[in-house]
mmCIF file of C-alpha atoms and ligand atoms in Angstrom:
data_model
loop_
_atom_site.group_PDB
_atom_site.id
_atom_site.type_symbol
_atom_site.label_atom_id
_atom_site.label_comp_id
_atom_site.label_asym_id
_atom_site.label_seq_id
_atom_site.Cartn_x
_atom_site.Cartn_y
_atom_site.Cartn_z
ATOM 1 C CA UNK A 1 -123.899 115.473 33.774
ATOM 2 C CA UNK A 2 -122.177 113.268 30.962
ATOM 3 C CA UNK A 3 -118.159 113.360 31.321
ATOM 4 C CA UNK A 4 -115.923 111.356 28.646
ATOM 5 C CA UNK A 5 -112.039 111.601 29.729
ATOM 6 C CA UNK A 6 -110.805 109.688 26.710
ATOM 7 C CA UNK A 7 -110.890 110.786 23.143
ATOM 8 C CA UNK A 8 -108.280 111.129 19.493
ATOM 9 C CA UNK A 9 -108.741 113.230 17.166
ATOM 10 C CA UNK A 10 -106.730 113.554 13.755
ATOM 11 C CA UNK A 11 -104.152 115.516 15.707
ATOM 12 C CA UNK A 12 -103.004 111.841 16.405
ATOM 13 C CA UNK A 13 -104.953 108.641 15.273
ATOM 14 C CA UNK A 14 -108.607 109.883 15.354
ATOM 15 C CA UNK A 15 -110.628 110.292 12.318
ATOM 16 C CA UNK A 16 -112.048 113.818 13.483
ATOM 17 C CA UNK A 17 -110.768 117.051 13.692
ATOM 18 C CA UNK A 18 -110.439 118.622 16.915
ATOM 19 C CA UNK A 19 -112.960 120.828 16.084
ATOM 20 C CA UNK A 20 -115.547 117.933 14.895
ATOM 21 C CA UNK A 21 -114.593 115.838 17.834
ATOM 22 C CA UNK A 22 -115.734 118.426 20.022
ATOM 23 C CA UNK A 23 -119.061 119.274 18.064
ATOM 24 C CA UNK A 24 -119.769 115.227 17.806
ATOM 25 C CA UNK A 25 -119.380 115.312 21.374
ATOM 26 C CA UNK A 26 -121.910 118.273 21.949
ATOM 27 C CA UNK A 27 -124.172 116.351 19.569
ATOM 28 C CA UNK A 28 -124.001 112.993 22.081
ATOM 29 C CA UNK A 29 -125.173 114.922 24.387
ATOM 30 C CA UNK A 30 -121.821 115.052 26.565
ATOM 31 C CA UNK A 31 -121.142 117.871 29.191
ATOM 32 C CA UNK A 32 -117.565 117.668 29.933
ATOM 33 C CA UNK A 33 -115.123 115.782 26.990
ATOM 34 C CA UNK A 34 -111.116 115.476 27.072
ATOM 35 C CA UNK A 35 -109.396 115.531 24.546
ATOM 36 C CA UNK A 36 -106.251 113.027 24.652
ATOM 37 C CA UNK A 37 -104.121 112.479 21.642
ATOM 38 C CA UNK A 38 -101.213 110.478 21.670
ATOM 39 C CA UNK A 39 -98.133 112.300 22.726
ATOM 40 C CA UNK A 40 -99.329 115.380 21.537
ATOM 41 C CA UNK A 41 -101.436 118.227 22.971
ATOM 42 C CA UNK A 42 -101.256 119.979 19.026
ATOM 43 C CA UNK A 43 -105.461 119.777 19.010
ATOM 44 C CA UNK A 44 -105.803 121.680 22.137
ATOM 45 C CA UNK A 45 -106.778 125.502 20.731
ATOM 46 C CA UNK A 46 -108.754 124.431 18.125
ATOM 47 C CA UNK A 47 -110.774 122.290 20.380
ATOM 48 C CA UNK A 48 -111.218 124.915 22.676
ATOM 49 C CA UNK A 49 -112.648 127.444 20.373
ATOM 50 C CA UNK A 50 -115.099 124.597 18.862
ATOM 51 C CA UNK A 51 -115.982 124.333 22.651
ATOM 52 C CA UNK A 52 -116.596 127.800 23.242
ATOM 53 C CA UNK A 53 -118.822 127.635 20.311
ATOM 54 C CA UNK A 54 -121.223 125.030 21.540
ATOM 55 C CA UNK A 55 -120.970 125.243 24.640
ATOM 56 C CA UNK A 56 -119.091 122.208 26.519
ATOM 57 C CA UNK A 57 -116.222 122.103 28.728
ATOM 58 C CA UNK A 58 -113.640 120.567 27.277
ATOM 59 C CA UNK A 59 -109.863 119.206 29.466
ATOM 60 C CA UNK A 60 -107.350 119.520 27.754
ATOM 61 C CA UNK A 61 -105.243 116.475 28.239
ATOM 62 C CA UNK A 62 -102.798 113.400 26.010
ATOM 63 C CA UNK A 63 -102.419 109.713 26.477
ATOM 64 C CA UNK A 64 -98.605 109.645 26.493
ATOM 65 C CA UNK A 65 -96.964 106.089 25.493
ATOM 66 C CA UNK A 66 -95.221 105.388 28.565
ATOM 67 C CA UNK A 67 -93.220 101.787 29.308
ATOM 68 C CA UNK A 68 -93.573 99.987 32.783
ATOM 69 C CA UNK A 69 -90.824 97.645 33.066
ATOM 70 C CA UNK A 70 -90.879 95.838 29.103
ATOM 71 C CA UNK A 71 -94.429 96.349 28.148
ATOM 72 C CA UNK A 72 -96.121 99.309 27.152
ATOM 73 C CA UNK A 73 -98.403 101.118 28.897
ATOM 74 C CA UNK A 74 -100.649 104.398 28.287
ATOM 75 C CA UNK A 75 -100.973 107.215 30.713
ATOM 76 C CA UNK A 76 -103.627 109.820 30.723
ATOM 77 C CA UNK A 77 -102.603 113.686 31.714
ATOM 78 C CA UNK A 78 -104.834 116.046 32.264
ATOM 79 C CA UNK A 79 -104.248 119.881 32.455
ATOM 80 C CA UNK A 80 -101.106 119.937 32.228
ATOM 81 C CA UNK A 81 -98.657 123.508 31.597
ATOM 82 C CA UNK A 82 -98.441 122.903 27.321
ATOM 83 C CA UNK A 83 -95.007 124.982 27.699
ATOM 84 C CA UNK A 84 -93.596 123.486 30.507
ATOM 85 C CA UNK A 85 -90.110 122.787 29.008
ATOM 86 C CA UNK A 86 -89.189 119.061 30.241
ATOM 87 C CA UNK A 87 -92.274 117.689 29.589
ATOM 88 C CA UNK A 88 -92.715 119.231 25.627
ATOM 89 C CA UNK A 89 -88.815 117.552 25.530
ATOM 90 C CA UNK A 90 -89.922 114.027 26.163
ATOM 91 C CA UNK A 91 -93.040 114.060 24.228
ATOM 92 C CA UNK A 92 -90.784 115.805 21.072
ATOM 93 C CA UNK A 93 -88.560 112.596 21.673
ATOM 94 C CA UNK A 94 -91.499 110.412 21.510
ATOM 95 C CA UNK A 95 -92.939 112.101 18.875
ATOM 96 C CA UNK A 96 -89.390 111.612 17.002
ATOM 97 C CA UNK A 97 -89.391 108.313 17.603
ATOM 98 C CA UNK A 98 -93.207 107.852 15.730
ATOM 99 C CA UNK A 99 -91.534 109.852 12.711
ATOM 100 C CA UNK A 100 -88.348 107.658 12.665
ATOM 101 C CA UNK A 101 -90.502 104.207 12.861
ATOM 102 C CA UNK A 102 -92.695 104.535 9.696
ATOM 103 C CA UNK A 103 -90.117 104.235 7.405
ATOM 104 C CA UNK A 104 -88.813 101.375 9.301
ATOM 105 C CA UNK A 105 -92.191 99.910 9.397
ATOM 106 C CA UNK A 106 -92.691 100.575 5.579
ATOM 107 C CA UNK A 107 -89.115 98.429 4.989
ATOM 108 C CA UNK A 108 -90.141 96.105 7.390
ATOM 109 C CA UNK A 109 -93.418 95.334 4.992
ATOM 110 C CA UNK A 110 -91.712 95.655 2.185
ATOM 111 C CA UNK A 111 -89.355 93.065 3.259
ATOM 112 C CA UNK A 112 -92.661 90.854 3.419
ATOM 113 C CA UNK A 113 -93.308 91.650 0.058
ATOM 114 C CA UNK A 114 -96.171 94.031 0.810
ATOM 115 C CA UNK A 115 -95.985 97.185 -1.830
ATOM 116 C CA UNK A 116 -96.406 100.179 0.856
ATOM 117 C CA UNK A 117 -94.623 103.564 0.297
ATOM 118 C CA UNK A 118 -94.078 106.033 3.138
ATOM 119 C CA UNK A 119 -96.273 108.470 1.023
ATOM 120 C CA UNK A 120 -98.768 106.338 1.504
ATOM 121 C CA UNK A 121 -98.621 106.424 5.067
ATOM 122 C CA UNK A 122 -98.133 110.207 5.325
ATOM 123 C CA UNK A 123 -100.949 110.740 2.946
ATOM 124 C CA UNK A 124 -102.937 108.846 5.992
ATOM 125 C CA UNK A 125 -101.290 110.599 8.345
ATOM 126 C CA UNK A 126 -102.647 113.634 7.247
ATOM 127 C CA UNK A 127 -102.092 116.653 9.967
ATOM 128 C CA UNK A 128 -101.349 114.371 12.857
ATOM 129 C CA UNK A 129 -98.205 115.434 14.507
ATOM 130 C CA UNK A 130 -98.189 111.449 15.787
ATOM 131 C CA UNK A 131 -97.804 109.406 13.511
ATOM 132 C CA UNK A 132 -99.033 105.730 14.558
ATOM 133 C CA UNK A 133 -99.445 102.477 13.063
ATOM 134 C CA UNK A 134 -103.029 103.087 12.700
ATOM 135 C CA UNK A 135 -102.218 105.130 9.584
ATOM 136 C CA UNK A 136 -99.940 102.235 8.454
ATOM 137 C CA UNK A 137 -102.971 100.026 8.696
ATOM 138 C CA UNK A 138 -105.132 103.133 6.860
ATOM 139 C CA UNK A 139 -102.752 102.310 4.361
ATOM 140 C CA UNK A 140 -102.788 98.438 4.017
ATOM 141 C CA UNK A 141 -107.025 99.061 4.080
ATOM 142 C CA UNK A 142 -106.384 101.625 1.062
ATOM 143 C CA UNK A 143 -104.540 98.838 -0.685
ATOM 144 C CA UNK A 144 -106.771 96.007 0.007
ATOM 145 C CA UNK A 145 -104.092 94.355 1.665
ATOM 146 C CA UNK A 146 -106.586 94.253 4.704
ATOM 147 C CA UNK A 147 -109.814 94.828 5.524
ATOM 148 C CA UNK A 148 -109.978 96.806 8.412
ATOM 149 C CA UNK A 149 -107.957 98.885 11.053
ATOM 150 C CA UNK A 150 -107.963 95.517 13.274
ATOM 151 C CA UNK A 151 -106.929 92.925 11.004
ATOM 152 C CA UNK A 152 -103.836 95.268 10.212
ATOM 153 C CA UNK A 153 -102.646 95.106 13.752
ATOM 154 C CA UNK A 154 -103.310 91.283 13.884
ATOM 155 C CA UNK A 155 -102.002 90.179 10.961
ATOM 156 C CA UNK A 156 -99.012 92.447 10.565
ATOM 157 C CA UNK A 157 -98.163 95.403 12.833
ATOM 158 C CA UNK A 158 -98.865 93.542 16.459
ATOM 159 C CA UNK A 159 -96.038 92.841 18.324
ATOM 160 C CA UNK A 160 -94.304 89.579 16.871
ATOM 161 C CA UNK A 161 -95.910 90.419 13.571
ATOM 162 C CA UNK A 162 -93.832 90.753 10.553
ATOM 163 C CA UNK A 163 -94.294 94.897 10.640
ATOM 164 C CA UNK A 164 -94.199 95.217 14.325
ATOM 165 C CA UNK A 165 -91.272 97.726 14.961
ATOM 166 C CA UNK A 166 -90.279 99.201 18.222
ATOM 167 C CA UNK A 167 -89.724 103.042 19.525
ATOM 168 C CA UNK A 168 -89.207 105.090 22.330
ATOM 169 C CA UNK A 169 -90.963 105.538 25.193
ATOM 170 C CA UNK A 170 -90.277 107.127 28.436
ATOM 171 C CA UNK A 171 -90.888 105.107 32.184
ATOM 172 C CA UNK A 172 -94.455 105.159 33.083
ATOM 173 C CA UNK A 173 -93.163 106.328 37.074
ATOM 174 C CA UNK A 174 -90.992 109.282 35.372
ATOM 175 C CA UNK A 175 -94.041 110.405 33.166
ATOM 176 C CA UNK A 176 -96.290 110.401 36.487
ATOM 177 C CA UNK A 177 -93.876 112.603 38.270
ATOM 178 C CA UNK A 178 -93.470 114.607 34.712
ATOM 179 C CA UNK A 179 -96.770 115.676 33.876
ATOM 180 C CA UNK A 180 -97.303 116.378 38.272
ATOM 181 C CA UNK A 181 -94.913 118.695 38.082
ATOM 182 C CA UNK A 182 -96.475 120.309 35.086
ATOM 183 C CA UNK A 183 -99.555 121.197 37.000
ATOM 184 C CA UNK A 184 -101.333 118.254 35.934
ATOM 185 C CA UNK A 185 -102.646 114.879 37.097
ATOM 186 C CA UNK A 186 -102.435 111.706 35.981
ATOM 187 C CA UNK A 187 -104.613 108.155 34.999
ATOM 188 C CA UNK A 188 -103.761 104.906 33.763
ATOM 189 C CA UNK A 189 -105.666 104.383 30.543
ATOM 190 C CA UNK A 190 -107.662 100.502 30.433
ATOM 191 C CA UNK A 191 -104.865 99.392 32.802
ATOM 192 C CA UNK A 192 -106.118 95.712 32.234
ATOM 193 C CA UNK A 193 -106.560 95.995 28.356
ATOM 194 C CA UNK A 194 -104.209 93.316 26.233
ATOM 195 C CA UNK A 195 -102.757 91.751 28.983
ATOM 196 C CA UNK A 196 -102.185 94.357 31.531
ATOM 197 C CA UNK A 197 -103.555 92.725 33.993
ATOM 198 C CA UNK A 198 -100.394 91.101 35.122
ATOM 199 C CA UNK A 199 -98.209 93.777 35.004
ATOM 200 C CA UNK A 200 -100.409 96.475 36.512
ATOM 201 C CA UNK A 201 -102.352 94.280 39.457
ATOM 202 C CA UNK A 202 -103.034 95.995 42.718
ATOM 203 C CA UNK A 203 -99.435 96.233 44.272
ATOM 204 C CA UNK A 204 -98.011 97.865 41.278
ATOM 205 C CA UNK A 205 -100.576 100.589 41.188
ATOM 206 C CA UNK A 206 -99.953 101.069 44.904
ATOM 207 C CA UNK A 207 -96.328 101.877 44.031
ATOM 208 C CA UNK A 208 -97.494 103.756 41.262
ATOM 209 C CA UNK A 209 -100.175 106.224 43.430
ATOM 210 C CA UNK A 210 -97.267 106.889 46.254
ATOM 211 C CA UNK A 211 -95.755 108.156 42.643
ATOM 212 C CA UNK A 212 -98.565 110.762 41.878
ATOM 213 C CA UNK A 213 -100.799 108.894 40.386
ATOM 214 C CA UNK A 214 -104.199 109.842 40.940
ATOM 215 C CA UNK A 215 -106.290 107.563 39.491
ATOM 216 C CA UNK A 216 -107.209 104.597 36.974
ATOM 217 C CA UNK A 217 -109.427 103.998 34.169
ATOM 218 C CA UNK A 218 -112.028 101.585 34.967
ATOM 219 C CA UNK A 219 -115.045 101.587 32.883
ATOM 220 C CA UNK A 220 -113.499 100.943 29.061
ATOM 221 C CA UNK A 221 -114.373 98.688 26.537
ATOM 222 C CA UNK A 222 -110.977 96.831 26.668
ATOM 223 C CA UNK A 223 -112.284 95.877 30.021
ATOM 224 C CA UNK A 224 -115.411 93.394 30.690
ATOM 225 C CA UNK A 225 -117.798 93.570 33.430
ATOM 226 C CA UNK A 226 -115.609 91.277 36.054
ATOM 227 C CA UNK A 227 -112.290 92.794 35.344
ATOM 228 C CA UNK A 228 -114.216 96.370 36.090
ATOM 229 C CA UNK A 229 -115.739 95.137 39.382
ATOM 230 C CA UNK A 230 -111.927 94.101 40.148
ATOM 231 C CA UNK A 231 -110.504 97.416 39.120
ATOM 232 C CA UNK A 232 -112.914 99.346 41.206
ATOM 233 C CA UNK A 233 -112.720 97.765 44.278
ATOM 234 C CA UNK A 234 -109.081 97.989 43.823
ATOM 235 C CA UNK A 235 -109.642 101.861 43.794
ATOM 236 C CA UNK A 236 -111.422 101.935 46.385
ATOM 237 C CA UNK A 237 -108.475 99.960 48.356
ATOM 238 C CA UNK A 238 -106.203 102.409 47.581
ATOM 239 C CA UNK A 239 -107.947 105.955 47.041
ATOM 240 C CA UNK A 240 -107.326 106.254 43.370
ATOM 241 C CA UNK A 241 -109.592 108.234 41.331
ATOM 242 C CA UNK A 242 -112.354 105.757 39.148
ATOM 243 C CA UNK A 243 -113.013 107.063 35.626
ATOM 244 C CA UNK A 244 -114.503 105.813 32.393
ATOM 245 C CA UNK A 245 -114.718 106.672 28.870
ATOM 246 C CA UNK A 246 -114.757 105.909 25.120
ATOM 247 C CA UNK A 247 -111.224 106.054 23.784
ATOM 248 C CA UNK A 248 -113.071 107.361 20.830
ATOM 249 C CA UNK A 249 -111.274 107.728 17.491
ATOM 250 C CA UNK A 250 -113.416 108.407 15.066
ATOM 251 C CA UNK A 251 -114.452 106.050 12.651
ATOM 252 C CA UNK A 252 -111.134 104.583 13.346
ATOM 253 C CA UNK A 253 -111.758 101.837 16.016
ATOM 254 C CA UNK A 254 -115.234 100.426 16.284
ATOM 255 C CA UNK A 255 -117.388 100.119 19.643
ATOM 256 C CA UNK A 256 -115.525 103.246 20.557
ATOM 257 C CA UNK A 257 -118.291 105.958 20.257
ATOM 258 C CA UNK A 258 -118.526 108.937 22.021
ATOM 259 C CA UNK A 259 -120.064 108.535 25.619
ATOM 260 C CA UNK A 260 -120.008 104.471 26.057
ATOM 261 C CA UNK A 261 -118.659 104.760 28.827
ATOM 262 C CA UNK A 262 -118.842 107.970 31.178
ATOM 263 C CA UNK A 263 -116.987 109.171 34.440
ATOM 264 C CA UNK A 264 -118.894 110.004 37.810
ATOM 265 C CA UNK A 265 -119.747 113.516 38.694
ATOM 266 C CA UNK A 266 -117.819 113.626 42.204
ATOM 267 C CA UNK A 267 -114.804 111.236 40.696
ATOM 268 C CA UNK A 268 -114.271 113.995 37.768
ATOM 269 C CA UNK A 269 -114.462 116.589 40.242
ATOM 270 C CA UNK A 270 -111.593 115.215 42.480
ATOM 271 C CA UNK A 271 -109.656 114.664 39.778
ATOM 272 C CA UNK A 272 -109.584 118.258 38.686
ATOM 273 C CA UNK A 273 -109.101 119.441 42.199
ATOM 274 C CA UNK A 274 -105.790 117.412 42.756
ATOM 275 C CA UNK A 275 -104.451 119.087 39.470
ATOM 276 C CA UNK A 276 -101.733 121.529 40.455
ATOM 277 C CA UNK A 277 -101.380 120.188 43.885
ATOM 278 C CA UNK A 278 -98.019 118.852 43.661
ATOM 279 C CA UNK A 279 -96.388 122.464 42.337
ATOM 280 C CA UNK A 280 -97.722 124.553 44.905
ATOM 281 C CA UNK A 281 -95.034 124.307 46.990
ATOM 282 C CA UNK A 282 -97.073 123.188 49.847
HETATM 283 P P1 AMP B 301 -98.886 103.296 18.041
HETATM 284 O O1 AMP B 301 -99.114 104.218 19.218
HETATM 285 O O2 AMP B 301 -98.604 104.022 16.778
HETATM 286 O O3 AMP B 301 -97.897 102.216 18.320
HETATM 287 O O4 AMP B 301 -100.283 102.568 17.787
HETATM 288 C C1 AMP B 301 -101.081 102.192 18.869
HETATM 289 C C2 AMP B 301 -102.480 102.671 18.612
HETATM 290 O O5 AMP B 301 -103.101 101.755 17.754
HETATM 291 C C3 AMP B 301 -103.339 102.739 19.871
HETATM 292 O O6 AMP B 301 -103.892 104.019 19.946
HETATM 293 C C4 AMP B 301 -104.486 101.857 19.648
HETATM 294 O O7 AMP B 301 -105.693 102.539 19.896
HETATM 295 C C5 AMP B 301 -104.429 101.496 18.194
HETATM 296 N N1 AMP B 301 -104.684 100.075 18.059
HETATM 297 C C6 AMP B 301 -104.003 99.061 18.628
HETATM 298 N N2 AMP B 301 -104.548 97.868 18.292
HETATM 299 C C7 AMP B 301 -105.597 98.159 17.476
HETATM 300 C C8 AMP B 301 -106.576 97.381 16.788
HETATM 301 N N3 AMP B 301 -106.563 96.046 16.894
HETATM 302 N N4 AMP B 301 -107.493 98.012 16.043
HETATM 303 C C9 AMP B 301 -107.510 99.360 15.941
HETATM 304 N N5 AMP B 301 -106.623 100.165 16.566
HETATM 305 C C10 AMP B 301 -105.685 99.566 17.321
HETATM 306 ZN ZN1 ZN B 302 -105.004 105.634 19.228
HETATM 307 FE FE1 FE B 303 -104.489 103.722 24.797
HETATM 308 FE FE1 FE B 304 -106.524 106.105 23.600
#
């Protein structure tokens, strides 16, 4: 059994439809594939019917931009109630926030004497309800300002970089207790990815399991083989849940295909079977 818990599709920064995603998955020969877009669970019924159609479970889930303390810091949900009411609020308020930062991005480039329009971004955009620097950088490619999706991010829309512009984003312990009470469970996305190692090391993700969280995501390319072997015998310290995945986005980030990573059988399993536990009233 092949289980990827990380994926985007153009219903945030992916390159594939929902419906593609979930047929490219098939086609890798995956049995079980979530589908996380940023801050948005918009993909979720058109993924489902493409996985009816061939035949694959697919978890509905999102990778919601949290903050933990001044850095940023991504938080897989999975299963959670779509129309429970305070959790659509905060991710609308996210999602505001995405909407309200391009054109500040676009001044903010402009001011560097970069010719960028916020049609040009939107145009990127396309039908994601998220809309993310990675369609700024779609942009800058489209323009020959840069050559690829990564040199946009280092070069300009990093933090510290000329374009870099900050938005909202809820506490990474609210968003844990959040999505619980929505019925669903929760992961830490590459906890040690871009520096996180600091910031998220073993006492902090103590705190953050007596929170709700159930579990972190170990096997990811952001992470090499010794920061994995870390992370899982961290785990196993303190009873999280172990996954892995791609983070897949299409032709949008490379080394990211479907499947490069995979989650464990009985870890996947636990996982689902702590969804819901924290509404049932005991
Ligand atoms: P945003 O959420 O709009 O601030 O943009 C963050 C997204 O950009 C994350 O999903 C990352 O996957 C993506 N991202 C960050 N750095 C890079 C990079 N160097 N190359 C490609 N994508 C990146
Ligand atoms: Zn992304
Ligand atoms: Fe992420
Ligand atoms: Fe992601």
């Amino acid at each position: 059994m092949r289980i990827d818990l990380h994926t985007h599709s153009s219903a945030s920064d992916g390159t594939d439809t929902p419906a593609d995603l979930v047929r490219a998955a098939a086609a890798a020969g995956l049995d079980v594939v979530a589908l996380t877009d940023h801050d948005a669970m918009s993909g979720w019924a058109e993924a489902r019917r493409a996985a009816d159609e061939v035949g694959i479970t697919l978890v509905p889930g999102l990778e919601i931009s949290t903050r933990f303390g001044h850095r940023g810091a991504h938080l897989l949900g999975y299963v959670p109630d779509p129309a429970h009411a305070p959790l659509v609020t905060v991710l609308d308020r996210i999602l505001d926030g995405r909407t309200e930062r391009t054109p500040a991005i676009v001044a903010a480039l402009r001011e560097h004497g970069i010719d960028i329009t916020e049609d040009d971004v939107r145009r990127e955009a396309g039908g994601s309800v998220a809309a993310g620097r990675p369609h700024v950088a779609d942009a800058l490619v489209r323009q020959g300002v840069v050559g690829d999706r990564g040199e946009a991010f280092t070069e300009l829309l990093d933090p510290g970089r000329p374009g870099y512009v900050n938005r909202y984003a809820p506490a990474l312990e609210e968003m844990i207790a959040l999505v619980g009470a929505a019925g669903g469970v929760t992961v830490i996305a590459h906890p040690w990815g871009r520096g996180g190692r600091s910031a998220l090391d073993e006492a902090a993700l103590a705190r953050l399991r007596d929170l709700g969280l159930a579990g972190i995501e170990v096997d990811h390319q952001d992470h090499g083989p010794a920061e994995r072997a870390e992370l899982r015998a961290i785990a196993r310290n303190l009873d999280l849940v172990v996954t892995g995945s791609s983070d897949h986005h299409g032709l949008g980030k490379v080394d990211h295909d479907l499947g490069v990573n995979t989650t464990e059988p009985e870890q996947y399993e636990r996982l689902m079977s702590l969804a819901g536990s924290s509404v049932s009233g005991g």
